[in-house]
Short mmCIF file of C-alpha atoms in Angstrom, two decimals:
data_model
loop_
_atom_site.label_atom_id
_atom_site.label_comp_id
_atom_site.label_asym_id
_atom_site.label_seq_id
_atom_site.Cartn_x
_atom_site.Cartn_y
_atom_site.Cartn_z
CA MET A 1 -122.34 -35.46 -9.00
CA THR A 2 -119.49 -33.02 -8.29
CA GLY A 3 -119.19 -32.26 -11.99
CA GLY A 4 -122.89 -31.42 -12.12
CA ARG A 5 -122.53 -29.03 -9.17
CA ARG A 6 -119.53 -27.46 -10.88
CA LYS A 7 -121.54 -26.84 -14.04
CA GLY A 8 -124.34 -25.37 -11.95
CA THR A 9 -121.90 -22.96 -10.28
CA ASP A 10 -120.47 -21.89 -13.63
CA THR A 11 -124.01 -21.36 -14.89
CA ARG A 12 -124.85 -19.19 -11.88
CA ARG A 13 -121.70 -17.13 -12.41
CA ARG A 14 -122.55 -16.64 -16.08
CA ALA A 15 -126.11 -15.70 -15.07
CA THR A 16 -124.75 -13.11 -12.64
CA ASP A 17 -122.57 -11.62 -15.38
CA LEU A 18 -125.53 -11.67 -17.74
CA ASP A 19 -127.77 -9.91 -15.22
CA ALA A 20 -125.12 -7.22 -14.79
CA GLY A 21 -124.93 -6.80 -18.55
CA ARG A 22 -128.71 -6.57 -18.79
CA GLY A 23 -128.73 -3.91 -16.07
CA VAL A 24 -126.37 -1.77 -18.12
CA GLU A 25 -128.43 -2.42 -21.24
CA ARG A 26 -131.60 -1.31 -19.46
CA GLN A 27 -129.92 1.96 -18.48
CA VAL A 28 -128.75 2.51 -22.05
CA ALA A 29 -132.25 1.76 -23.33
CA ALA A 30 -133.81 4.19 -20.85
CA LEU A 31 -131.43 7.02 -21.72
CA THR A 32 -131.80 6.35 -25.44
CA LEU A 33 -135.58 6.42 -25.21
CA ALA A 34 -135.45 9.55 -23.07
CA GLY A 35 -133.28 11.31 -25.63
CA LEU A 36 -135.47 10.28 -28.56
CA LEU A 37 -138.68 11.27 -26.77
CA PHE A 38 -137.31 14.64 -25.73
CA LEU A 39 -135.92 15.37 -29.20
CA GLY A 40 -139.16 14.34 -30.91
CA ALA A 41 -141.32 16.37 -28.51
CA THR A 42 -139.12 19.45 -28.87
CA MET A 43 -139.28 19.29 -32.66
CA GLY A 44 -143.01 18.64 -32.50
CA LEU A 45 -143.69 21.70 -30.33
CA LEU A 46 -142.21 23.90 -33.04
CA ASN A 47 -145.26 23.09 -35.17
CA LEU A 48 -147.39 25.07 -32.71
CA LEU A 49 -145.51 28.18 -33.79
CA VAL A 50 -146.08 27.66 -37.52
CA ASP A 51 -149.38 28.78 -39.03
CA GLY A 52 -151.28 26.34 -41.21
CA VAL A 53 -149.61 23.19 -39.93
CA LEU A 54 -152.13 22.10 -37.28
CA ARG A 55 -155.88 21.85 -37.52
CA GLU A 56 -157.66 24.52 -35.53
CA GLY A 57 -159.64 23.85 -32.39
CA THR A 58 -159.34 20.71 -30.29
CA SER A 59 -156.61 19.24 -32.50
CA ARG A 60 -154.10 21.87 -31.34
CA TRP A 61 -154.75 21.04 -27.69
CA VAL A 62 -154.53 17.31 -28.31
CA TYR A 63 -151.31 17.82 -30.25
CA GLY A 64 -149.77 20.04 -27.59
CA GLY A 65 -150.82 17.68 -24.81
CA THR A 66 -149.25 14.75 -26.67
CA MET A 67 -145.93 16.59 -26.95
CA LEU A 68 -145.98 17.45 -23.24
CA LEU A 69 -146.73 13.81 -22.41
CA LEU A 70 -143.67 12.76 -24.41
CA MET A 71 -141.52 15.27 -22.51
CA ALA A 72 -142.85 13.98 -19.20
CA LEU A 73 -142.00 10.41 -20.21
CA ALA A 74 -138.52 11.53 -21.27
CA ALA A 75 -137.98 13.19 -17.88
CA TRP A 76 -139.20 10.08 -16.05
CA LEU A 77 -136.84 7.84 -18.01
CA GLY A 78 -133.95 10.26 -17.51
CA VAL A 79 -134.44 10.32 -13.74
CA PHE A 80 -134.95 6.61 -13.09
CA ARG A 81 -132.64 5.42 -15.90
CA ARG A 82 -134.12 1.97 -15.94
CA VAL A 83 -136.61 0.37 -18.26
CA GLY A 84 -137.45 -3.29 -18.75
CA ARG A 85 -138.29 -5.16 -21.93
CA TRP A 86 -142.05 -4.87 -21.48
CA GLU A 87 -141.83 -1.17 -20.64
CA THR A 88 -139.75 -0.65 -23.79
CA PHE A 89 -142.32 -2.58 -25.80
CA GLY A 90 -145.09 -0.37 -24.41
CA LEU A 91 -143.18 2.80 -25.25
CA VAL A 92 -142.56 1.54 -28.79
CA LEU A 93 -146.27 0.93 -29.34
CA LEU A 94 -146.97 4.32 -27.78
CA GLY A 95 -144.63 5.84 -30.37
CA ASP A 96 -146.68 4.23 -33.14
CA LEU A 97 -149.86 5.64 -31.58
CA VAL A 98 -148.31 9.10 -31.22
CA TYR A 99 -147.62 9.17 -34.95
CA VAL A 100 -151.28 8.43 -35.64
CA VAL A 101 -152.40 11.19 -33.25
CA ILE A 102 -150.01 13.68 -34.85
CA ALA A 103 -151.14 12.75 -38.35
CA LEU A 104 -154.78 13.27 -37.40
CA CYS A 105 -154.02 16.68 -35.85
CA ILE A 106 -152.12 18.05 -38.85
CA GLU A 107 -153.68 19.66 -41.89
CA ASP A 108 -151.44 17.94 -44.43
CA PRO A 109 -150.04 14.70 -42.97
CA VAL A 110 -148.16 13.82 -46.17
CA ARG A 111 -146.20 17.06 -45.93
CA TYR A 112 -145.83 17.60 -42.18
CA ALA A 113 -146.29 14.13 -40.63
CA THR A 114 -144.26 11.77 -42.80
CA PRO A 115 -144.23 8.09 -41.76
CA LEU A 116 -140.48 8.50 -41.28
CA MET A 117 -141.47 9.59 -37.77
CA LEU A 118 -141.98 5.87 -37.12
CA LEU A 119 -138.24 5.30 -37.52
CA PHE A 120 -137.83 6.16 -33.84
CA PRO A 121 -140.02 3.34 -32.47
CA ALA A 122 -138.97 0.98 -35.28
CA PHE A 123 -135.25 1.27 -34.52
CA VAL A 124 -135.77 1.11 -30.75
CA ALA A 125 -137.79 -2.10 -31.21
CA ALA A 126 -135.16 -3.53 -33.55
CA TRP A 127 -132.29 -2.84 -31.16
CA PHE A 128 -133.75 -3.54 -27.72
CA LEU A 129 -136.57 -6.05 -28.28
CA GLY A 130 -136.73 -9.70 -29.27
CA PRO A 131 -138.05 -11.13 -32.56
CA GLY A 132 -141.61 -11.64 -31.25
CA MET A 133 -142.09 -8.10 -29.99
CA LEU A 134 -140.38 -6.74 -33.11
CA GLY A 135 -142.86 -8.69 -35.27
CA VAL A 136 -145.79 -7.18 -33.36
CA ASN A 137 -144.36 -3.70 -33.87
CA MET A 138 -143.91 -4.36 -37.59
CA ALA A 139 -147.61 -5.14 -37.85
CA ALA A 140 -148.38 -2.03 -35.78
CA ILE A 141 -146.31 0.09 -38.18
CA VAL A 142 -148.43 -1.09 -41.12
CA LEU A 143 -151.60 -0.19 -39.21
CA ALA A 144 -150.16 3.18 -38.11
CA CYS A 145 -149.23 4.08 -41.69
CA LEU A 146 -152.72 3.15 -42.85
CA LEU A 147 -154.46 5.27 -40.18
CA GLY A 148 -152.07 8.19 -40.50
CA MET A 149 -152.37 8.42 -44.28
CA TRP A 150 -156.06 7.49 -44.54
CA GLY A 151 -157.35 11.00 -45.18
CA SER A 152 -154.57 12.02 -47.56
CA TYR A 153 -155.54 9.79 -50.51
CA ASP A 154 -158.94 9.47 -52.18
CA ASP A 155 -157.84 6.56 -54.35
CA PRO A 156 -157.73 3.29 -52.34
CA LEU A 157 -155.04 1.90 -54.66
CA ALA A 158 -152.81 4.93 -54.13
CA LEU A 159 -153.33 4.64 -50.39
CA ALA A 160 -152.43 0.95 -50.47
CA VAL A 161 -149.29 1.64 -52.50
CA GLN A 162 -148.11 4.39 -50.14
CA VAL A 163 -148.82 2.30 -47.06
CA ALA A 164 -146.96 -0.67 -48.56
CA VAL A 165 -143.97 1.43 -49.62
CA ASN A 166 -143.60 3.37 -46.37
CA SER A 167 -144.26 0.49 -43.98
CA GLY A 168 -142.13 -1.82 -46.13
CA ILE A 169 -139.12 0.53 -45.97
CA LEU A 170 -139.55 1.04 -42.23
CA ASN A 171 -139.86 -2.66 -41.48
CA ALA A 172 -136.98 -3.60 -43.78
CA ALA A 173 -134.76 -1.07 -42.02
CA ALA A 174 -135.88 -2.38 -38.63
CA ALA A 175 -135.19 -5.97 -39.66
CA GLY A 176 -131.72 -5.00 -40.86
CA VAL A 177 -130.94 -3.23 -37.58
CA HIS A 178 -132.22 -6.24 -35.63
CA VAL A 179 -129.99 -8.65 -37.57
CA LEU A 180 -127.02 -6.32 -37.05
CA ARG A 181 -127.79 -6.10 -33.35
CA ARG A 182 -127.93 -9.89 -32.98
CA ARG A 183 -124.63 -10.28 -34.81
CA VAL A 184 -122.94 -7.65 -32.66
CA GLN A 185 -124.33 -9.33 -29.54
CA ARG A 186 -122.98 -12.74 -30.60
CA LEU A 187 -119.57 -11.24 -31.33
CA LEU A 188 -119.52 -9.52 -27.93
CA GLU A 189 -120.49 -12.74 -26.16
CA ALA A 190 -117.77 -14.66 -28.01
CA THR A 191 -115.22 -11.98 -27.15
CA ARG A 192 -116.29 -12.01 -23.50
CA ALA A 193 -115.97 -15.80 -23.38
CA LEU A 194 -112.50 -15.72 -24.96
CA SER A 195 -111.36 -13.05 -22.51
CA HIS A 196 -112.36 -15.24 -19.55
CA GLN A 197 -111.70 -18.73 -20.87
CA ASP A 198 -108.67 -20.75 -21.85
CA PRO A 199 -109.39 -21.77 -25.46
CA LEU A 200 -107.73 -25.21 -25.24
CA THR A 201 -109.14 -26.59 -21.99
CA GLY A 202 -112.24 -24.44 -21.49
CA LEU A 203 -111.06 -23.57 -17.98
CA ALA A 204 -110.98 -20.07 -16.55
CA ASN A 205 -107.88 -17.95 -17.12
CA ARG A 206 -105.80 -15.47 -15.09
CA ARG A 207 -108.35 -12.72 -15.58
CA VAL A 208 -111.04 -14.78 -13.86
CA LEU A 209 -108.74 -15.39 -10.91
CA VAL A 210 -108.26 -11.64 -10.48
CA GLU A 211 -112.00 -11.00 -10.80
CA GLN A 212 -112.96 -13.76 -8.36
CA ALA A 213 -110.34 -12.91 -5.72
CA PRO A 214 -112.43 -10.15 -4.02
CA ARG A 215 -115.40 -12.54 -3.74
CA VAL A 216 -113.26 -15.28 -2.20
CA TRP A 217 -111.62 -12.83 0.24
CA ARG A 218 -115.00 -11.40 1.32
CA GLN A 219 -116.46 -14.86 1.85
CA ALA A 220 -113.40 -15.96 3.85
CA ARG A 221 -113.64 -12.96 6.18
CA ARG A 222 -117.38 -13.43 6.55
CA GLU A 223 -117.12 -17.14 7.38
CA GLY A 224 -113.82 -17.01 9.28
CA SER A 225 -112.29 -19.43 6.78
CA GLN A 226 -108.82 -19.59 5.27
CA VAL A 227 -108.08 -19.12 1.58
CA VAL A 228 -106.17 -21.93 -0.06
CA ALA A 229 -104.25 -21.71 -3.33
CA MET A 230 -103.16 -24.93 -5.02
CA VAL A 231 -100.68 -24.76 -7.89
CA LEU A 232 -100.66 -27.90 -10.05
CA ASP A 233 -97.88 -28.56 -12.52
CA LEU A 234 -97.89 -31.67 -14.72
CA ASP A 235 -94.82 -33.87 -14.34
CA HIS A 236 -92.53 -34.52 -17.31
CA PHE A 237 -94.95 -32.78 -19.64
CA LYS A 238 -92.18 -31.50 -21.92
CA GLN A 239 -90.92 -35.03 -22.42
CA LEU A 240 -94.44 -36.13 -23.34
CA ASN A 241 -94.65 -33.36 -25.94
CA ASP A 242 -91.23 -34.20 -27.34
CA ALA A 243 -91.96 -37.92 -27.54
CA HIS A 244 -95.55 -37.88 -28.84
CA GLY A 245 -96.09 -34.41 -30.29
CA HIS A 246 -97.98 -31.33 -29.21
CA ALA A 247 -101.32 -32.76 -30.31
CA ALA A 248 -100.91 -35.53 -27.75
CA GLY A 249 -99.91 -32.96 -25.14
CA ASP A 250 -103.01 -30.90 -25.89
CA ALA A 251 -105.20 -33.98 -25.55
CA VAL A 252 -103.63 -34.73 -22.16
CA LEU A 253 -104.26 -31.15 -20.99
CA GLN A 254 -107.89 -31.41 -22.04
CA ALA A 255 -108.32 -34.73 -20.24
CA VAL A 256 -106.69 -33.38 -17.09
CA ALA A 257 -108.83 -30.22 -17.21
CA ALA A 258 -112.02 -32.29 -17.51
CA SER A 259 -111.00 -34.51 -14.61
CA LEU A 260 -110.12 -31.56 -12.40
CA ALA A 261 -113.33 -29.71 -13.27
CA ALA A 262 -115.28 -32.76 -12.11
CA SER A 263 -113.28 -32.96 -8.87
CA VAL A 264 -113.14 -29.39 -7.53
CA ARG A 265 -115.87 -28.09 -5.26
CA PRO A 266 -118.65 -25.90 -6.70
CA ASN A 267 -117.32 -22.65 -5.22
CA ASP A 268 -113.66 -23.27 -6.05
CA VAL A 269 -112.04 -21.36 -8.90
CA LEU A 270 -110.09 -23.59 -11.30
CA ALA A 271 -107.94 -21.82 -13.87
CA ARG A 272 -105.19 -22.61 -16.34
CA THR A 273 -102.51 -19.95 -16.07
CA GLY A 274 -100.24 -21.11 -18.85
CA GLY A 275 -98.48 -24.17 -20.22
CA GLU A 276 -99.08 -27.18 -17.98
CA GLU A 277 -99.77 -25.12 -14.84
CA MET A 278 -103.19 -24.80 -13.25
CA ILE A 279 -104.40 -23.06 -10.10
CA VAL A 280 -107.25 -23.82 -7.74
CA LEU A 281 -108.46 -21.11 -5.38
CA GLY A 282 -110.93 -21.88 -2.61
CA LEU A 283 -111.82 -21.83 1.09
CA VAL A 284 -110.90 -24.36 3.79
CA GLY A 285 -111.23 -24.62 7.53
CA ASP A 286 -107.73 -25.88 8.27
CA PRO A 287 -104.54 -27.22 6.63
CA VAL A 288 -105.76 -30.82 6.95
CA GLU A 289 -108.75 -30.06 4.74
CA ALA A 290 -106.51 -28.25 2.27
CA ARG A 291 -104.15 -31.23 1.97
CA ARG A 292 -107.09 -33.60 1.58
CA LEU A 293 -108.44 -31.52 -1.31
CA ALA A 294 -105.02 -31.38 -2.92
CA GLU A 295 -104.63 -35.16 -2.68
CA ARG A 296 -108.02 -35.58 -4.31
CA LEU A 297 -106.93 -33.37 -7.20
CA ARG A 298 -103.62 -35.24 -7.49
CA GLY A 299 -105.56 -38.50 -7.77
CA ALA A 300 -107.89 -36.97 -10.37
CA VAL A 301 -104.92 -36.00 -12.53
CA ALA A 302 -103.35 -39.44 -12.22
CA ALA A 303 -106.65 -41.10 -13.15
CA SER A 304 -107.19 -38.97 -16.26
CA ARG A 305 -106.39 -40.48 -19.64
CA SER A 306 -106.36 -38.84 -23.05
CA GLY A 307 -107.97 -40.33 -26.14
CA GLY A 308 -104.55 -41.58 -27.20
CA GLY A 309 -104.11 -43.46 -23.93
CA HIS A 310 -101.54 -41.10 -22.43
CA THR A 311 -101.51 -40.42 -18.69
CA VAL A 312 -99.67 -37.93 -16.54
CA THR A 313 -99.11 -37.05 -12.89
CA ALA A 314 -98.99 -33.70 -11.14
CA SER A 315 -96.95 -32.05 -8.41
CA ILE A 316 -99.11 -29.79 -6.25
CA GLY A 317 -98.08 -26.94 -4.00
CA VAL A 318 -100.51 -25.72 -1.33
CA ALA A 319 -100.49 -22.44 0.57
CA LEU A 320 -103.03 -20.95 2.97
CA THR A 321 -103.75 -17.48 4.26
CA ARG A 322 -106.29 -15.82 6.52
CA PRO A 323 -107.50 -12.60 4.83
CA VAL A 324 -107.35 -9.34 6.76
CA ASP A 325 -109.38 -6.20 6.33
CA GLY A 326 -108.06 -3.54 4.01
CA GLU A 327 -105.78 -5.64 1.83
CA ASP A 328 -105.92 -5.75 -1.93
CA ALA A 329 -107.50 -9.13 -2.66
CA ALA A 330 -105.91 -9.58 -6.09
CA ALA A 331 -102.42 -8.67 -4.85
CA ALA A 332 -102.84 -10.91 -1.80
CA MET A 333 -103.98 -13.73 -4.04
CA TRP A 334 -100.85 -13.53 -6.21
CA ARG A 335 -98.67 -13.50 -3.10
CA LEU A 336 -100.47 -16.63 -1.94
CA VAL A 337 -100.08 -18.24 -5.37
CA ASP A 338 -96.37 -17.40 -5.31
CA ARG A 339 -96.02 -19.28 -2.00
CA ALA A 340 -97.95 -22.25 -3.40
CA ASP A 341 -95.72 -22.13 -6.47
CA GLY A 342 -92.68 -22.47 -4.22
CA ALA A 343 -94.30 -25.42 -2.47
CA MET A 344 -94.98 -27.02 -5.84
CA TYR A 345 -91.26 -26.91 -6.65
CA GLU A 346 -90.57 -28.59 -3.32
CA ALA A 347 -92.91 -31.38 -4.43
CA LYS A 348 -90.96 -31.63 -7.68
CA GLN A 349 -87.68 -31.93 -5.86
CA ALA A 350 -89.10 -34.55 -3.49
CA GLY A 351 -89.90 -36.89 -6.36
CA ARG A 352 -93.01 -35.50 -8.15
CA ASP A 353 -96.58 -36.85 -8.08
CA ARG A 354 -97.05 -35.55 -4.55
CA VAL A 355 -98.38 -32.65 -2.48
CA ALA A 356 -96.25 -30.13 -0.59
CA ALA A 357 -97.76 -27.48 1.64
CA VAL A 358 -96.71 -24.33 3.49
CA LEU A 359 -98.55 -23.26 6.63
CA PRO A 360 -100.23 -19.85 7.01
CA ARG A 361 -97.99 -17.12 8.26
CA GLN A 362 -98.80 -13.92 10.11
CA ARG A 363 -98.43 -10.78 8.09
CA THR A 364 -99.74 -7.26 7.87
CA ALA A 365 -101.88 -6.12 4.99
CA ARG A 366 -100.00 -4.35 2.23
CA ARG A 367 -101.13 -3.04 -1.09
CA HIS A 368 -99.38 -4.37 -4.18
CA ASP A 369 -100.04 -4.20 -7.85
CA SER A 370 -102.20 -7.14 -8.88
CA VAL A 371 -99.66 -8.33 -11.42
CA PRO A 372 -99.08 -12.09 -11.39
CA PRO A 373 -95.57 -13.36 -10.65
CA PRO A 374 -93.55 -14.60 -13.60
CA SER A 375 -94.00 -18.28 -14.34
CA ARG A 376 -91.04 -20.61 -13.96
CA ALA A 377 -90.45 -23.58 -16.21
CA ALA A 378 -91.04 -26.94 -14.59
CA GLY A 379 -91.20 -30.49 -15.73
#
């Protein structure tokens, strides 16, 4: 049950990160669309100054009004800097429609209103939209090419060939951009996961501890809780590696990580900081609760067993602090971890496979660089 809650918490954290990433992407999409709309409208207005390009009469007013509409949309996007997927989809289809309107307002669409104008909506759809919406836009591009070039060819076969060639090139380019976008996105997601995750155990790493520290400190101040840091170091791990090989040691680390992940509370941060050392960061009401949690983790380590049947114990150091306003959360966290690290060595010296704790101490807030203390070898 605890493991399920832990997975749910990790999922919520990933969802929060994903929402933040999507917010940035929406801003990029809005500014990109604004730039393309403004550029296209500016270039289009130049046609009003060239004789013989536009049809006379109502067509000139329709054409000019369309360009002004595009500029207004560009200004709106530039001010609000936010556009969702459906809004982007609507603007893409509007771009296809604008091409048709321009082609119908121009004397010689083949010369002055080339279907290459559809590259703008095609590439925006390929980069910012999903496969379904992209497929709809591909069909819209075929229809737009047909309507825009309808009056330029008397021969139906010639018209069909031109529509097929132009729409085919546009859609092939859009498909290529979409595939590239998906590949880049997968690479970015993999890089983001590697930067936040220990590759062997799947646990969080030091970077996650630094990123989560401000959240933990805010929550502690809000709830009046204390922050607890627990440093776990596996006992005699070097001897296990020497006797059975590093593959066996890796299997033990993975088994211990899985057992700990199923034992920590949903809001605790569990991270591997190097070698056989792991850190748990969380909130407690008093030292008794902190020691109880540490004993539960010690038992989880002792109960873990690798596929090869190897077991291990852990010495755990516990330190608590009560956050104060104005301190650097990351720097304060590493100071707390350093105290827990000292307590862990006391547990080692007392016989291993036990918990040692240091009580909170009064201190004033100071700002320090959020650089973790150097690790010390332990067995």
